[in-house]
Each structure stands twice: as structure tokens, then as C-alpha cells.
CSV table of N, CA and C in Angstrom, one decimal:
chain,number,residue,atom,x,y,z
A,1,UNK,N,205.5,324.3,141.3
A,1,UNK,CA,205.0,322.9,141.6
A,1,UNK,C,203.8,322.6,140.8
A,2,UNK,N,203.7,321.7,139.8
A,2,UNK,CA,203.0,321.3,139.2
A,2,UNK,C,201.7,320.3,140.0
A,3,UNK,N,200.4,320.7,139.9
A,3,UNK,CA,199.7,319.9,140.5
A,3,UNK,C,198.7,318.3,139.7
A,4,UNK,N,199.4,318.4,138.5
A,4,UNK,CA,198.9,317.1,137.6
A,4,UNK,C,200.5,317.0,137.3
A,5,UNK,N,200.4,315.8,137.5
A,5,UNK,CA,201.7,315.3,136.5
A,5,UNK,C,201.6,314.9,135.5
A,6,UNK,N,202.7,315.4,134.9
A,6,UNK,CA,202.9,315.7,133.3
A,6,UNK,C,203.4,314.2,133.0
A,7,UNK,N,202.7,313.6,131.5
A,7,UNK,CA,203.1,312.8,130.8
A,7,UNK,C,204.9,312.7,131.0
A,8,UNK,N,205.2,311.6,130.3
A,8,UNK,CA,206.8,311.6,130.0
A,8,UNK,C,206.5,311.6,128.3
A,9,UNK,N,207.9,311.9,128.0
A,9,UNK,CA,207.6,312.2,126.9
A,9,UNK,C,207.7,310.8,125.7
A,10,UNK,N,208.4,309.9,126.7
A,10,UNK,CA,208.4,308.5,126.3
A,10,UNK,C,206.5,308.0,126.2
A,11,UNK,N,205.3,308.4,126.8
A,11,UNK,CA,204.5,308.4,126.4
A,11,UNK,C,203.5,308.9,126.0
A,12,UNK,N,204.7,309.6,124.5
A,12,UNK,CA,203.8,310.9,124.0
A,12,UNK,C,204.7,310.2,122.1
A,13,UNK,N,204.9,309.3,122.1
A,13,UNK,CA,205.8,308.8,120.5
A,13,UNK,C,205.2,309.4,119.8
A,14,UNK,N,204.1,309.1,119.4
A,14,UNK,CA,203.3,309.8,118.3
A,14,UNK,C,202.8,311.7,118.8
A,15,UNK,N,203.6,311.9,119.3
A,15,UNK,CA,203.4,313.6,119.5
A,15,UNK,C,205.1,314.1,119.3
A,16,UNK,N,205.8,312.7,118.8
A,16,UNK,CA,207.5,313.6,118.8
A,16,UNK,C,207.9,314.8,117.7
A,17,UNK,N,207.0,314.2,116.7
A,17,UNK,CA,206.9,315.5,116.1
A,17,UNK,C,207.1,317.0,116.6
A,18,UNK,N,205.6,317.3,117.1
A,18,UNK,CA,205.4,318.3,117.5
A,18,UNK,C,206.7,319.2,119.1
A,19,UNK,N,206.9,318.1,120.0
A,19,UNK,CA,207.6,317.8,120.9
A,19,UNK,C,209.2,318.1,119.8
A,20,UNK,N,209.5,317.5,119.2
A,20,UNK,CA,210.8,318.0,118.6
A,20,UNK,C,210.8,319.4,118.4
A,21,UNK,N,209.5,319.7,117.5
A,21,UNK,CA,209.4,321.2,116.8
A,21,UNK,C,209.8,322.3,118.4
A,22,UNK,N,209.1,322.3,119.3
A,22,UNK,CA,208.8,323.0,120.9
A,22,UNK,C,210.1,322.7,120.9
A,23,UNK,N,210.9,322.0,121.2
A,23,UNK,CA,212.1,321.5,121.7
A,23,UNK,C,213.4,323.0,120.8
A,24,UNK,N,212.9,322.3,119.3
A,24,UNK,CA,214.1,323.0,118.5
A,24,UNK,C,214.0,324.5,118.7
A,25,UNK,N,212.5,324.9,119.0
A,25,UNK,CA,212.2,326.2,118.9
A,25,UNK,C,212.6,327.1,120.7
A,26,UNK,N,212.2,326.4,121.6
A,26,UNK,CA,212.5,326.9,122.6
A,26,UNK,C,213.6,326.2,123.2
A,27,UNK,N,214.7,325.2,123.2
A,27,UNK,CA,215.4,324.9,124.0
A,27,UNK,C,214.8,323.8,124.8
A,28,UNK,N,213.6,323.4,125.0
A,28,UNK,CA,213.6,322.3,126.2
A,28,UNK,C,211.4,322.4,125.5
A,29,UNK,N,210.9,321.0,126.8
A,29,UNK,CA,209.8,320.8,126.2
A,29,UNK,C,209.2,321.3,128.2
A,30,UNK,N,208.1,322.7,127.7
A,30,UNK,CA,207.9,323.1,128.8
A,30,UNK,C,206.2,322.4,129.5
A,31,UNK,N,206.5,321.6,130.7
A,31,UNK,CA,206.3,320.8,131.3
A,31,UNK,C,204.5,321.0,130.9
A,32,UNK,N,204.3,322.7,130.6
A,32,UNK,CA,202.6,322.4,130.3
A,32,UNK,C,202.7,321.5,129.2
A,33,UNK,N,203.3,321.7,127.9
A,33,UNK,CA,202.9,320.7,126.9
A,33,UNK,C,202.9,319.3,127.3
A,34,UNK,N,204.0,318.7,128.2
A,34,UNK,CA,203.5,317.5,128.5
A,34,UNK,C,202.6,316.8,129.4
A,35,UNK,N,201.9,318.1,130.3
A,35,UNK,CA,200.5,318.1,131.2
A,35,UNK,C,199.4,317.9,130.1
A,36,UNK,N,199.6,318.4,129.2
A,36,UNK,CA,198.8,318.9,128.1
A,36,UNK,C,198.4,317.0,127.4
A,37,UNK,N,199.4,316.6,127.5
A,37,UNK,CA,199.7,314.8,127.3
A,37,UNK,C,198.8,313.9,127.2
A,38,UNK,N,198.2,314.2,128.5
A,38,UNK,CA,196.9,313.7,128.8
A,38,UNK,C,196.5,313.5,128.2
A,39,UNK,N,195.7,314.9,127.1
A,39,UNK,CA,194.9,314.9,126.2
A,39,UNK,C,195.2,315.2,124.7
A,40,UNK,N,195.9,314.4,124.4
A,40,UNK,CA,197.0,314.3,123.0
A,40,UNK,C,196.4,315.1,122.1
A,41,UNK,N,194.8,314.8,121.9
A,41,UNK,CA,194.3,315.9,120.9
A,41,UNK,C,194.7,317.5,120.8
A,42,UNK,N,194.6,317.3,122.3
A,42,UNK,CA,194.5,318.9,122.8
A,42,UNK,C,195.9,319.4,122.6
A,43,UNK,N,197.2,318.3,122.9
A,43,UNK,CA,198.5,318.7,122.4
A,43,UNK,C,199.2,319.0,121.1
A,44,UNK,N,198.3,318.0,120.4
A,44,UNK,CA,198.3,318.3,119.2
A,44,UNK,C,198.0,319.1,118.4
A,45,UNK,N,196.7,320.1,118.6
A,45,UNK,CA,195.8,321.3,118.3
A,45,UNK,C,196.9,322.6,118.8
A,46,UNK,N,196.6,322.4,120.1
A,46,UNK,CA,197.8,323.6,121.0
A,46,UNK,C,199.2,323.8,119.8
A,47,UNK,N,200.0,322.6,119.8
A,47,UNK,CA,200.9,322.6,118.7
A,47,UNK,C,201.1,322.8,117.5
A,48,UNK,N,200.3,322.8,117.1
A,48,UNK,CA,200.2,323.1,115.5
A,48,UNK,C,199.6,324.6,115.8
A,49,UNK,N,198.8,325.1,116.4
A,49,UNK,CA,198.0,326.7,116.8
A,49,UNK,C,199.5,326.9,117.1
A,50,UNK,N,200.0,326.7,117.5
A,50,UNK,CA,201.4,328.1,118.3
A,50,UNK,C,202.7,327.8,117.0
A,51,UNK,N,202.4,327.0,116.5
A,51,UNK,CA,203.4,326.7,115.2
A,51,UNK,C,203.2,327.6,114.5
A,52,UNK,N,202.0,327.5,114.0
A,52,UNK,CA,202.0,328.7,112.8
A,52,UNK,C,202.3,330.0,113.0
A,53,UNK,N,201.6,330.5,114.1
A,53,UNK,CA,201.5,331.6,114.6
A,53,UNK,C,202.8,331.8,114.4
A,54,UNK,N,204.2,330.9,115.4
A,54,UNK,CA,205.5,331.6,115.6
A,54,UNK,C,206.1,331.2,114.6
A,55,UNK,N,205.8,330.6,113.3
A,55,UNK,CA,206.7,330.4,112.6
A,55,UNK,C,206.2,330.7,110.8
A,56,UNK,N,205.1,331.3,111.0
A,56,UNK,CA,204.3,331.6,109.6
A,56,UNK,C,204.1,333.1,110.1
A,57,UNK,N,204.3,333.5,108.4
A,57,UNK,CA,203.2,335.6,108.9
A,57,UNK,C,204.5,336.0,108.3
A,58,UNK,N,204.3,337.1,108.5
A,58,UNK,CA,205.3,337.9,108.1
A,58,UNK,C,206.2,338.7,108.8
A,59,UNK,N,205.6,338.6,110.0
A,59,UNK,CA,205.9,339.3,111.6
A,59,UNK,C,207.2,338.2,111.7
A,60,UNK,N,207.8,339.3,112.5
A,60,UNK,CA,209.3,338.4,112.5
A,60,UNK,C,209.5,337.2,113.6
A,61,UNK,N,210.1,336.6,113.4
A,61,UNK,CA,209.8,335.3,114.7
A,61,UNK,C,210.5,336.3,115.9
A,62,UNK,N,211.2,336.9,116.0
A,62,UNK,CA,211.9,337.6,117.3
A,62,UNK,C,211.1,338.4,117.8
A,63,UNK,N,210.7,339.4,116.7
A,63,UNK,CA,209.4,340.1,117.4
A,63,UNK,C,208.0,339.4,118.0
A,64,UNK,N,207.5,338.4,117.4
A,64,UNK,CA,206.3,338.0,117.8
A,64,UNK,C,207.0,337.3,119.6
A,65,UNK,N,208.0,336.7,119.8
A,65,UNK,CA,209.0,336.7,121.1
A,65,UNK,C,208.7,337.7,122.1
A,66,UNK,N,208.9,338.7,121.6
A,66,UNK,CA,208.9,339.8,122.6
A,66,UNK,C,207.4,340.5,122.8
A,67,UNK,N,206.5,340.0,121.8
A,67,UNK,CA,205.0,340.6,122.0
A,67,UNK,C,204.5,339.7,122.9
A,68,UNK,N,204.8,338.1,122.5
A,68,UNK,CA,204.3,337.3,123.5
A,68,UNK,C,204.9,337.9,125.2
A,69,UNK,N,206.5,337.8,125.0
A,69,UNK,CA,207.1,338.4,126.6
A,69,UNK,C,205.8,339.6,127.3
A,70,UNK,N,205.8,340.4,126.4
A,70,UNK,CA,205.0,341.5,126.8
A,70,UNK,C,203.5,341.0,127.2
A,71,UNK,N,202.8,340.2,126.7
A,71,UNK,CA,201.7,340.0,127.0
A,71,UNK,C,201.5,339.0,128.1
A,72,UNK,N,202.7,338.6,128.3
A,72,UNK,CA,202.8,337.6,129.5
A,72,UNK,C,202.9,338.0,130.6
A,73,UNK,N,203.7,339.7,130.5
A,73,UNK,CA,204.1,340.4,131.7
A,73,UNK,C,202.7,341.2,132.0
A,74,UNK,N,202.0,341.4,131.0
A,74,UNK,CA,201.0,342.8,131.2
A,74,UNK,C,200.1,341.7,131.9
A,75,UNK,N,199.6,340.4,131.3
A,75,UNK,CA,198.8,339.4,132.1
A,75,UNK,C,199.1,339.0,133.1
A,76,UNK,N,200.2,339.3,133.7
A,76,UNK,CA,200.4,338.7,135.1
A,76,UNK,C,201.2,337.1,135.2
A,77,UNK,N,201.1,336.4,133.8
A,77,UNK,CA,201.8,335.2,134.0
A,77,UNK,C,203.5,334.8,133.9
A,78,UNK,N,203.8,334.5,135.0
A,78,UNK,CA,205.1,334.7,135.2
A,78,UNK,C,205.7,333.6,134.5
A,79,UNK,N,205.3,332.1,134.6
A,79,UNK,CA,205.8,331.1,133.9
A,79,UNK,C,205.6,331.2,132.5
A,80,UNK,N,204.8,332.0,131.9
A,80,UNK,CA,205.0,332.4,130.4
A,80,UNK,C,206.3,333.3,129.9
A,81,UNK,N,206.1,334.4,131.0
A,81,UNK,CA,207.3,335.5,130.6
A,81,UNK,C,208.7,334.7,131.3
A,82,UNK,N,208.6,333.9,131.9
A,82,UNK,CA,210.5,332.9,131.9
A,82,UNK,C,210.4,332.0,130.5
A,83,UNK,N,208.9,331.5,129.7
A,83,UNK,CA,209.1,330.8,128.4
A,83,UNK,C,209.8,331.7,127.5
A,84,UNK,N,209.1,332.5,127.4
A,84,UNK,CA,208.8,333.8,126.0
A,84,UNK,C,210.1,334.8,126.2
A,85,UNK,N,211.0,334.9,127.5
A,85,UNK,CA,211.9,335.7,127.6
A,85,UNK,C,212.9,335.0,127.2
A,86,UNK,N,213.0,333.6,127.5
A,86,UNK,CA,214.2,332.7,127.1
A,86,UNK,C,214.5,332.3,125.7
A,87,UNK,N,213.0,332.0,125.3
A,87,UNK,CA,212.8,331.4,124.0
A,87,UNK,C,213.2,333.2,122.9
A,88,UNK,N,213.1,334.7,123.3
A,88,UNK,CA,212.9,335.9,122.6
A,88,UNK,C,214.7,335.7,122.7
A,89,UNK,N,215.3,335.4,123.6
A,89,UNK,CA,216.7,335.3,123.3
A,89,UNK,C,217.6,334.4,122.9
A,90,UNK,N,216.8,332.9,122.6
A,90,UNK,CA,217.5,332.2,121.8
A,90,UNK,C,217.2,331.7,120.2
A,91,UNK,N,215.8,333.2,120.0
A,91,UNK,CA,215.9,333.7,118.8
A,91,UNK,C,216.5,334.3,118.8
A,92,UNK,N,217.0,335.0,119.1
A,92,UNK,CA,218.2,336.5,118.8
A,92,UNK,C,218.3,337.9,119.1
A,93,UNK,N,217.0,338.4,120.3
A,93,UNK,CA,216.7,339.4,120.9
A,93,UNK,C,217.9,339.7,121.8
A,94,UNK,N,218.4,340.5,121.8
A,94,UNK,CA,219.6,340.8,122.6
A,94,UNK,C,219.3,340.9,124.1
A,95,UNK,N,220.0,340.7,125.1
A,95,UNK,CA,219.1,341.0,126.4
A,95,UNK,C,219.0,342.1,126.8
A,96,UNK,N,220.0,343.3,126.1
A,96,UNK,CA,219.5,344.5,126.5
A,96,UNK,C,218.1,344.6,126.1
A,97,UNK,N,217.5,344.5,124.9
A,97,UNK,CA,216.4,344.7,124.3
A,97,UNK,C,215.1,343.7,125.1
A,98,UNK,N,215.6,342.6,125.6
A,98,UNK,CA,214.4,342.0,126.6
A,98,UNK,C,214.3,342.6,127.7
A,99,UNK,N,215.3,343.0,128.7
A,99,UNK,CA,215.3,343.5,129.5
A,99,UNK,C,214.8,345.7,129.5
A,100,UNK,N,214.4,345.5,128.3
A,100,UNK,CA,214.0,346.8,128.0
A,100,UNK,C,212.6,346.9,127.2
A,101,UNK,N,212.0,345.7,127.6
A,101,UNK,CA,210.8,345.5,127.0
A,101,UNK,C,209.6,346.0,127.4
A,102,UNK,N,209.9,346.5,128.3
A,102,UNK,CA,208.8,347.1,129.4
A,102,UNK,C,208.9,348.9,129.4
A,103,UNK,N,210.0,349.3,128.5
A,103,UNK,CA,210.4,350.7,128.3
A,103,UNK,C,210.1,350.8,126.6
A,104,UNK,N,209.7,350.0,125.8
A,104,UNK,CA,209.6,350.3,124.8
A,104,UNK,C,209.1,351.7,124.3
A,105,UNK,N,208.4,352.2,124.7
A,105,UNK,CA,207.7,353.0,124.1
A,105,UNK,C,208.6,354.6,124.1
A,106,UNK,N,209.8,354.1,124.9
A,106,UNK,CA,210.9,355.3,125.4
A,106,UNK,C,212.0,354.6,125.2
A,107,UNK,N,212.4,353.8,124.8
A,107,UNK,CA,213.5,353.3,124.3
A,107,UNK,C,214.0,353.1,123.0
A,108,UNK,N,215.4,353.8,122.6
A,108,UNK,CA,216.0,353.5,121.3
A,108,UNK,C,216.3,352.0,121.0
A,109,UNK,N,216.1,351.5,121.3
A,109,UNK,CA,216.6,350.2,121.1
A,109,UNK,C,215.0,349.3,119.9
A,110,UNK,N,213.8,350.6,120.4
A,110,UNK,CA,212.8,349.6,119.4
A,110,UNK,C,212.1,350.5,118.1
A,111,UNK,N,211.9,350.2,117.2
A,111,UNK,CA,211.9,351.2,116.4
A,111,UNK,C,210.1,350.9,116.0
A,112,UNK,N,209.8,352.1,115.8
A,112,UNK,CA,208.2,352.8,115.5
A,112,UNK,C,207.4,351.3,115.5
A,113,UNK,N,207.7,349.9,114.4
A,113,UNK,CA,206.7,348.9,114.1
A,113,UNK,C,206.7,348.4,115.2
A,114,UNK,N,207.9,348.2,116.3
A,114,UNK,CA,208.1,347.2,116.8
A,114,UNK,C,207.9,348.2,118.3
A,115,UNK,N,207.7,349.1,118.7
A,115,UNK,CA,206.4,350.4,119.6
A,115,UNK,C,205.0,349.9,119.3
A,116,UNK,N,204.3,350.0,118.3
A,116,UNK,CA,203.1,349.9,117.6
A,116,UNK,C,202.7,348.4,118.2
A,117,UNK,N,203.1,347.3,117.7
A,117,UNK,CA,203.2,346.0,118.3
A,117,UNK,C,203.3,345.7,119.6
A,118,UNK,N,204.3,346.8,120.0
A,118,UNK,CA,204.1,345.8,121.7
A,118,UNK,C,203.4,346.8,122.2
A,119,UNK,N,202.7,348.0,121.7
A,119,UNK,CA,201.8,349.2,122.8
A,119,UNK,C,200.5,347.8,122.6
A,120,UNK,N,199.9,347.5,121.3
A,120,UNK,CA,198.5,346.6,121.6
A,120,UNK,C,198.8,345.4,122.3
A,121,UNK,N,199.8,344.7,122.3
A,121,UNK,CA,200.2,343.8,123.0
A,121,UNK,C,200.2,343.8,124.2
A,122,UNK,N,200.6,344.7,125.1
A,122,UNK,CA,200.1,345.6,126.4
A,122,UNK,C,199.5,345.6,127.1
A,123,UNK,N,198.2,346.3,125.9
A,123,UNK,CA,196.9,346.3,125.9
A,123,UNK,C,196.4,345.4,126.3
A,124,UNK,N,196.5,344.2,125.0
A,124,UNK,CA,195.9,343.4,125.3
A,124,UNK,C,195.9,342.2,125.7
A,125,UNK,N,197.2,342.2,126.9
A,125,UNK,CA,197.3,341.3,127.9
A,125,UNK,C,196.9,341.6,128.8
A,126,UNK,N,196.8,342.9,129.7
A,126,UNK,CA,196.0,343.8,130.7
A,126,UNK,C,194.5,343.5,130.6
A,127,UNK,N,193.9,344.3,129.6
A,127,UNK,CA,192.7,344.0,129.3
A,127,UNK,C,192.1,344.1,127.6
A,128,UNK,N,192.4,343.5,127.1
A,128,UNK,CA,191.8,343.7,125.9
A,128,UNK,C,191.0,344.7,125.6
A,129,UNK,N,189.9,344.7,126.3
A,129,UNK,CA,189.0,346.2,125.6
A,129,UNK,C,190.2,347.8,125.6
A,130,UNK,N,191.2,347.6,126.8
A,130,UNK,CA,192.2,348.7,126.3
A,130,UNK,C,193.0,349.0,125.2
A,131,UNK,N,192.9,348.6,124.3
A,131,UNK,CA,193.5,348.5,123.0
A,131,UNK,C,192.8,349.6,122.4
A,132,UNK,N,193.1,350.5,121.8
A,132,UNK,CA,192.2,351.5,121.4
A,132,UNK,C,191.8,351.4,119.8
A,133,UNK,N,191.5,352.8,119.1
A,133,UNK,CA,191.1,352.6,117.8
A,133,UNK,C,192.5,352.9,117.2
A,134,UNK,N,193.1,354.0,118.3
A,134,UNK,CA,194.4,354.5,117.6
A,134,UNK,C,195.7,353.5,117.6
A,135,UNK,N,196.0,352.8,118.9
A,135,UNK,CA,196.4,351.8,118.8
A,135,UNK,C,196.4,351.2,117.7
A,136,UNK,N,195.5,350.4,116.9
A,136,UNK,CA,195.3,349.9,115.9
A,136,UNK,C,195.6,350.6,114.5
A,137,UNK,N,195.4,351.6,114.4
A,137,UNK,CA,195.8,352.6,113.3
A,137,UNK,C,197.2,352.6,113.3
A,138,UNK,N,197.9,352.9,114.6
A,138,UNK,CA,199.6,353.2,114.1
A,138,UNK,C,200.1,351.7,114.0
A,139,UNK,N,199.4,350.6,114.7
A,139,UNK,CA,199.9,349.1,113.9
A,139,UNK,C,199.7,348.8,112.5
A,140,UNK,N,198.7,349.5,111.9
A,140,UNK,CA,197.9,349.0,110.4
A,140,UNK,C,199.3,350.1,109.2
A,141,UNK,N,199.5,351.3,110.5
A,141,UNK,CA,200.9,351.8,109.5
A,141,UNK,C,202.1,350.9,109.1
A,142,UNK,N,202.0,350.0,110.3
A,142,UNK,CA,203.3,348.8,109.8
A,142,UNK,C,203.1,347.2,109.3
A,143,UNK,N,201.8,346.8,109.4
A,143,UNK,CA,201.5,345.6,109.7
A,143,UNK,C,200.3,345.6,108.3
A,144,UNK,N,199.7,344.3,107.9
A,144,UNK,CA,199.3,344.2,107.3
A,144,UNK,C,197.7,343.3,108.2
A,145,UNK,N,196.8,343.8,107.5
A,145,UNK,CA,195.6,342.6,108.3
A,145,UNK,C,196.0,341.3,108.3
């Protein structure tokens, strides 16, 4: 239950852009972005920040899916990990492998970069300072700064 009601999206024209992009990327426009409405700036900033991120880098769009899933579940937010689990599978994450997201670190299904990634991801949805030094070392073996 939403406690601000969310813009319509009919009074959001000049944010269809961004609203299409969310749309093509996840399947549907999730009710924060149109809470978010209100303050068009802030939709617009939010939007273009989560664009790049999931659609720029070198990191694969399916994995950065499943780091977010992970960091959604280690944080406790549950309406993120129904975003991030839906959207990790209509990039192309199989559901055995979402549904085994939480076993990575003992499961064949993820291989050493994609361990490395979701151990700090983990981390650092729980609590950030738990991210260690080594953490970061076996990521910097696969990942680039």
C-alpha cells in the first residue's frame, strides 16, 4: 500500500522517455518511479543514474540483475528484490540461478567473477563496512576499477 499517490503517467509526457526506457527494461513502470513524479527533477536524475549504471560498464546487464537481487535481499527490501528478481529474469538469468542467488558462493551454477560480485554485494547491502580488503581483491581479479 502505497502511502503518496503516484503521478499517472499521463502526467509525466515529458518524462516518457525515461518511463519508456524503465518500461522496455523491466516490463512495467514500478509505482516508485511514478511517486517519484512529484518531483520530475528527481525522476529524471533517478533515471538517467539507474540507466547508466544498468546499461553502460562492462559488467553484464544480467549480472549487475542479480547483484542488485542480492543487495536487495541482504538489505532487507523486499519490493526491490520482486523488482530486481523479475527484471534478472527477463534479462535472461534462468530461475534456477535466481532462485540460487543466495547459495552462490556453493553453487555450480555461478562461476568465480560472478562469486566475487555477489560475495561484496552481500556485503554491502547488510552493512557496507563488511566488505573486506579481500573481498575486493578477488573482485579486482575479475573486474576492472
Amino acid at each position: 500500500m502505497t502511502l503518496v499517490t503516484p503521478t499517472s503517467r499521463e502526467q509525466l509526457q515529458e518524462m516518457e522517455p525515461i518511463l519508456t526506457m524503465v518500461e522496455e527494461s523491466m516490463g512495467f513502470i514500478p509505482t516508485s518511479m511514478l511517486t517519484m513524479g512529484h518531483w520530475p527533477e528527481l525522476l529524471e536524475t533517478f533515471g538517467a543514474f539507474a540507466g547508466n549504471i544498468l546499461n553502460n560498464g562492462e559488467v553484464d546487464t544480467s549480472l549487475k540483475q542479480l547483484i542488485a537481487f542480492v543487495v536487495s535481499n541482504s538489505a532487507g527490501c523486499r519490493y526491490c528484490q520482486a523488482h530486481t528478481s523479475h527484471t534478472a529474469a527477463k534479462r535472461g538469468v534462468s530461475v534456477e540461478k535466481i532462485n540460487a542467488a543466495f547459495q552462490f558462493e556453493s553453487s555450480d551454477l555461478f562461476d568465480d567473477a560472478e562469486r566475487a560480485a555477489l560475495r561484496v554485494a552481500f556485503h554491502a547491502g547488510a552493512i557496507p563496512n563488511t566488505v573486506e580488503p579481500t573481498h575486493m581483491e578477488v573482485l579486482n581479479e575479475h573486474y576492472s576499477d
